[in-house]
Coordinates of C-alpha atoms in Angstrom, one line a residue:
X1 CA 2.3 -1.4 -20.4
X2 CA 1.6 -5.2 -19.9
X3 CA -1.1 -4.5 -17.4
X4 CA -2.7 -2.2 -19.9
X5 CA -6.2 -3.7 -20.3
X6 CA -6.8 -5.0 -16.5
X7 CA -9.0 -2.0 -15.5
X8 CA -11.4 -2.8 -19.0
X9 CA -11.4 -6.2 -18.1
X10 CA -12.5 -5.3 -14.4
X11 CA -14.2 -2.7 -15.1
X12 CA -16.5 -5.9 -17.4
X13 CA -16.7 -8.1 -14.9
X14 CA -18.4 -5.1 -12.9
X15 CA -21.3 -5.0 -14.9
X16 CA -21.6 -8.4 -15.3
X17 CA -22.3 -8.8 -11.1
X18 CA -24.3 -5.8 -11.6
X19 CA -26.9 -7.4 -13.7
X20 CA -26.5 -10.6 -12.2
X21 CA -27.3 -9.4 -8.9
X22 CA -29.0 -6.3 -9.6
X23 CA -27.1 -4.0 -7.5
X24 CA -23.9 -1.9 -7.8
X25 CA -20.9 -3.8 -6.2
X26 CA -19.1 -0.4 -6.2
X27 CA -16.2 -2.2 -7.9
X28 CA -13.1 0.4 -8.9
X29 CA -9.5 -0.1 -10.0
X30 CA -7.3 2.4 -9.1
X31 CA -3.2 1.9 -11.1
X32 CA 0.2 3.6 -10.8
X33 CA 2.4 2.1 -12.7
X34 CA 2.6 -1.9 -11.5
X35 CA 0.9 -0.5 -8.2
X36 CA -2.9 -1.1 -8.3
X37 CA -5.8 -1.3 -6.2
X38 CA -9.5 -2.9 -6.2
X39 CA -12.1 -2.0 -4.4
X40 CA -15.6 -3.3 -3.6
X41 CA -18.9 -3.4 -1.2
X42 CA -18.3 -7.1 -0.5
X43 CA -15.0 -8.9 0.5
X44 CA -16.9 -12.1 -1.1
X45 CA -16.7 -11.1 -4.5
X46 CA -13.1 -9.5 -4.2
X47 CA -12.0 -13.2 -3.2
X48 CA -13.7 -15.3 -5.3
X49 CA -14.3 -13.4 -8.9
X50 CA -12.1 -10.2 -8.9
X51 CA -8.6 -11.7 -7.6
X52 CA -9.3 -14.8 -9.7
X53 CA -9.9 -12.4 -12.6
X54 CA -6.4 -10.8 -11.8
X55 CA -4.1 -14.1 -11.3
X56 CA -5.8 -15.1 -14.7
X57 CA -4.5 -12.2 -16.1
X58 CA -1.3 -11.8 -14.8
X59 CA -1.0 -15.3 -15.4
X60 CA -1.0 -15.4 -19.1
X61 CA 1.7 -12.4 -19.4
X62 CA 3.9 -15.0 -17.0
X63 CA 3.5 -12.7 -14.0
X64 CA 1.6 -13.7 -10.9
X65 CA 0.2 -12.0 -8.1
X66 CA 2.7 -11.1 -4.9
X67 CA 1.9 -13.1 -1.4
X68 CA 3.4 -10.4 0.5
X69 CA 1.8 -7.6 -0.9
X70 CA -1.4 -8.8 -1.9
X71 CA -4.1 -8.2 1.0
X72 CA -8.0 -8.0 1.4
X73 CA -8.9 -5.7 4.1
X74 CA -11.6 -3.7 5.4
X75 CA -11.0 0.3 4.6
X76 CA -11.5 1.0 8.3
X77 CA -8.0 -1.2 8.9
X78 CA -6.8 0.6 6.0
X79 CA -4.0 0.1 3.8
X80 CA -0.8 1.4 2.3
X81 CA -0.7 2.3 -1.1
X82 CA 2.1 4.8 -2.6
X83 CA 3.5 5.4 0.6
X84 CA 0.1 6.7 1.8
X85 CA -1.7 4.7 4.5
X86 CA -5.3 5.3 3.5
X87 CA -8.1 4.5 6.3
X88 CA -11.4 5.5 7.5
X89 CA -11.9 6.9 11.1
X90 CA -15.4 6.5 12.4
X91 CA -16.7 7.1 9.2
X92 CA -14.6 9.6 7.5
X93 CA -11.6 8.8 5.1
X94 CA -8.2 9.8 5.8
X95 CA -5.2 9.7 3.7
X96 CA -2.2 9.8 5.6
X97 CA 2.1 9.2 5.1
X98 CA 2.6 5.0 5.7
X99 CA 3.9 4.9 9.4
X100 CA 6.3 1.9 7.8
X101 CA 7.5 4.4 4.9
X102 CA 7.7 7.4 7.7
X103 CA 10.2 5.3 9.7
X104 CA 12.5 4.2 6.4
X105 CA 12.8 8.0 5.7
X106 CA 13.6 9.0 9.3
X107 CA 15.9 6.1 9.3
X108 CA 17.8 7.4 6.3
X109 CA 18.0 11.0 8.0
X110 CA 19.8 9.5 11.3
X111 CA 22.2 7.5 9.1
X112 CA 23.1 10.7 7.2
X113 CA 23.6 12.8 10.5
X114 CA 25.4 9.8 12.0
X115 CA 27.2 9.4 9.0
X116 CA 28.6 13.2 8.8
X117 CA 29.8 13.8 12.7
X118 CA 32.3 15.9 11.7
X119 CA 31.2 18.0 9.0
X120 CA 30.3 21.7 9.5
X121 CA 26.7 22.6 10.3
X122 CA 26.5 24.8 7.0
X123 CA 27.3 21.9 5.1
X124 CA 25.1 19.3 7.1
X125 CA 22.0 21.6 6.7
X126 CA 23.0 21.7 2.7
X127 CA 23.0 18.3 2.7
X128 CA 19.6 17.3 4.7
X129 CA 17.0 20.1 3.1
X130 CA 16.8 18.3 -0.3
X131 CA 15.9 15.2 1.7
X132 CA 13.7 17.2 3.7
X133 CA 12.1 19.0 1.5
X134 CA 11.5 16.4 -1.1
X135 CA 9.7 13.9 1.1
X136 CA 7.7 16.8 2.4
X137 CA 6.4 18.3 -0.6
X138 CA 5.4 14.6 -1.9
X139 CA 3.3 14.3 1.1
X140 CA 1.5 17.6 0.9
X141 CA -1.4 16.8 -0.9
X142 CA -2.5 14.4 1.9
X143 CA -3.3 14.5 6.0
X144 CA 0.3 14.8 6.8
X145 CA 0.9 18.4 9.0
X146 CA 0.4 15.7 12.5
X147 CA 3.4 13.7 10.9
X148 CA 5.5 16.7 9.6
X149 CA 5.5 17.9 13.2
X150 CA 6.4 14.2 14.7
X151 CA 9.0 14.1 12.3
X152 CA 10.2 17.8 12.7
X153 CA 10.6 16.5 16.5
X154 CA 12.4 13.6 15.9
X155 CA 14.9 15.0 13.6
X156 CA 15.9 17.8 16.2
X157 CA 16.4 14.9 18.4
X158 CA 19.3 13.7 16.6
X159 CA 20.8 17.3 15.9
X160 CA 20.9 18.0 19.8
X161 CA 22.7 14.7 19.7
X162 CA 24.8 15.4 17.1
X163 CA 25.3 18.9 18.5
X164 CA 26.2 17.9 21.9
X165 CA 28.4 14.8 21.0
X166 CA 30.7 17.3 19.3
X167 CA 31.4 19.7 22.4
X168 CA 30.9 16.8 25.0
X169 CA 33.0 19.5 27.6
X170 CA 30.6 22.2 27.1
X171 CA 27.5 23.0 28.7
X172 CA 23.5 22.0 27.1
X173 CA 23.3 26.4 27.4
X174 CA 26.5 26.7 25.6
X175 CA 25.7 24.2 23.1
X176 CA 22.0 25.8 22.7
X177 CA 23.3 29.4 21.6
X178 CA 26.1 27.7 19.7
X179 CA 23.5 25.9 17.1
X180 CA 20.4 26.9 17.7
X181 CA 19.0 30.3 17.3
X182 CA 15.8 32.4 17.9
X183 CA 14.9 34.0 14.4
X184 CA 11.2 36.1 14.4
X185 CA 8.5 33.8 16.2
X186 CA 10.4 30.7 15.9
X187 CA 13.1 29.2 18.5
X188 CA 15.2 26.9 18.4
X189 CA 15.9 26.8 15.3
X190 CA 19.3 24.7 13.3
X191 CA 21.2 27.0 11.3
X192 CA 24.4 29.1 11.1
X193 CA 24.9 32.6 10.6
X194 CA 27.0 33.1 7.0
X195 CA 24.3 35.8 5.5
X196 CA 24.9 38.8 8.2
X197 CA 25.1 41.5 5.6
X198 CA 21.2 40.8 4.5
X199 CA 18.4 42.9 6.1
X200 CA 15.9 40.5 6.7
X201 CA 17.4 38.6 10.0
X202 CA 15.7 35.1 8.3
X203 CA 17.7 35.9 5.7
X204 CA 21.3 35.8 7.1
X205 CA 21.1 32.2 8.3
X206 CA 21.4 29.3 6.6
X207 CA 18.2 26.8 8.4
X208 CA 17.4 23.5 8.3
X209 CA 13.8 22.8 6.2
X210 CA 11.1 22.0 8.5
X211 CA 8.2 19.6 7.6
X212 CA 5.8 22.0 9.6
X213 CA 6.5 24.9 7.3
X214 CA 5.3 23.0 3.8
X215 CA 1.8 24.6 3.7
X216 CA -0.6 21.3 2.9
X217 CA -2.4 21.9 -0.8
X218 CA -5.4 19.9 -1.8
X219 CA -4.8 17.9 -5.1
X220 CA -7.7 19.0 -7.7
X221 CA -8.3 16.6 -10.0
X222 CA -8.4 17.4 -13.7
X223 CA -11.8 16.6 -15.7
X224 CA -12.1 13.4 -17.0
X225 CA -13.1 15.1 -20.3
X226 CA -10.2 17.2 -20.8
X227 CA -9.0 17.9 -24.3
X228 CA -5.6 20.3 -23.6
X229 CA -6.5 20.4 -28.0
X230 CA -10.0 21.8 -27.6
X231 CA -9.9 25.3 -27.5
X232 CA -13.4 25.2 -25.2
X233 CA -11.0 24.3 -22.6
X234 CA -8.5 27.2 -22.7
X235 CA -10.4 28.7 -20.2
X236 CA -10.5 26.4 -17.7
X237 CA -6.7 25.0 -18.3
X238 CA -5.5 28.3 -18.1
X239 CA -7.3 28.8 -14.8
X240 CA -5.8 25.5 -13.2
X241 CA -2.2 27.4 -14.5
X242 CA -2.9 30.4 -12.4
X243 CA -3.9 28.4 -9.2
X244 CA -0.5 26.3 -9.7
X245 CA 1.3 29.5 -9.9
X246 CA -0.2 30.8 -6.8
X247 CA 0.7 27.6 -4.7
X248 CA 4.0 27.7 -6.0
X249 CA 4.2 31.5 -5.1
X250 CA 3.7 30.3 -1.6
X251 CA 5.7 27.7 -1.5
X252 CA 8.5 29.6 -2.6
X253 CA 8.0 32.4 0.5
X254 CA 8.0 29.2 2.6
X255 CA 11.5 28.0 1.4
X256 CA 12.6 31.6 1.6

């Protein structure tokens, strides 16, 4: 709420260089919470009007801009924003997971494996598919099925670690057949066999989530005219309903 007002103020100072220069500056504020970014045609006017406009801002709510987080960069470096890395690639713009963010969360899965050496595989699976899961389906709306797979592959790394660490005597075939299993298309697959009496041979193991399965949906964004009170809009809410239900429908079959 205290940075409530900075876009307006931006948003001024916009068409203000606009009619002083006579030319868009393509200046845009984009805000999540205390998370924010500017953008603009020039890295001139970022530095010497927009960030001043900022610090002068924060300044008199006794807050001030952060060193470390606080960059001007070219969009074909790119830069992380909500976890996203967002970049352009000879020409076309690609929002992708934050390699730095990607690495935390893989961190945090190998801790948890490390952490659990002795506990049964049912259990272990129980306890990594919310982790799973969740970072997946926040990253689904972006360029992210390259990374699912890396991490997919990085994760069974540590399983055939953690597999083989706990029967040390046994052989890499034993150890295969012991935790990994061929069910329909897919091989090697982690899970355990505690569902035998269901038909569907999917159904009778309990598997570990993989980031490759989460199908990757397109955010649409909602109309900046929107009134959810406007019955003129029924139509079109109820439509954006339906298509949410029909993702969700899919996802479900996914996690099934």
């Amino acid at each position: 709420m205290v940075l409530d007002g900075m876009e307006r103020e931006i948003r001024q100072l916009a068409e203000v260089i606009k009619r002083r220069e006579h030319r868009n500056p393509k200046i845009h504020i984009c805000r999540y919470a205390d998370d924010f970014i500017v953008t603009g045609d020039s890295k001139e006017i970022l530095e010497s009007e927009i960030k001043p406009l900022i610090e002068e801002f924060l300044s008199k709510r006794g807050l001030h801009l952060s060193e470390e987080k606080t960059i001007i960069t070219h969009i074909d470096v790119g830069f992380d924003f909500l976890g996203w890395n967002v970049r352009k690639y000879k020409g076309k713009l690609l929002i992708k997971p934050a390699k730095k963010k990607t690495i935390a969360f893989l961190n945090r899965v190998r801790e948890t494996i490390k952490r659990n050496k002795a506990l049964e595989q049912g259990k272990l699976i129980r306890l990594l598919n919310p982790m799973l899961r969740g970072w997946a389906q926040y990253h689904k709306r972006i360029c992210a099925k390259q990374v699912y797979h890396w991490v997919d592959y990085q994760i069974w790394k540590c399983l055939w670690q953690w597999a083989k660490r706990r029967h040390s005597d046994k052989s890499t075939v034993w150890v295969k057949n012991r935790y990994f299993h061929s069910i329909g298309k897919r091989n090697w697959v982690f899970g355990v066999k505690d569902n035998p009496k269901m038909r569907k041979p999917e159904m009778q193991y309990t598997q570990l989530y993989t980031m490759a399965s989460t199908k990757i949906q397109r955010h649409v964004k909602v109309k900046s005219e929107l009134n959810p009170f406007d019955a003129d809009w029924r139509e079109y809410l109820e439509a954006r309903r339906k298509q949410k239900y029909i993702a969700d429908e899919d996802t479900l079959t996914l996690y099934a």
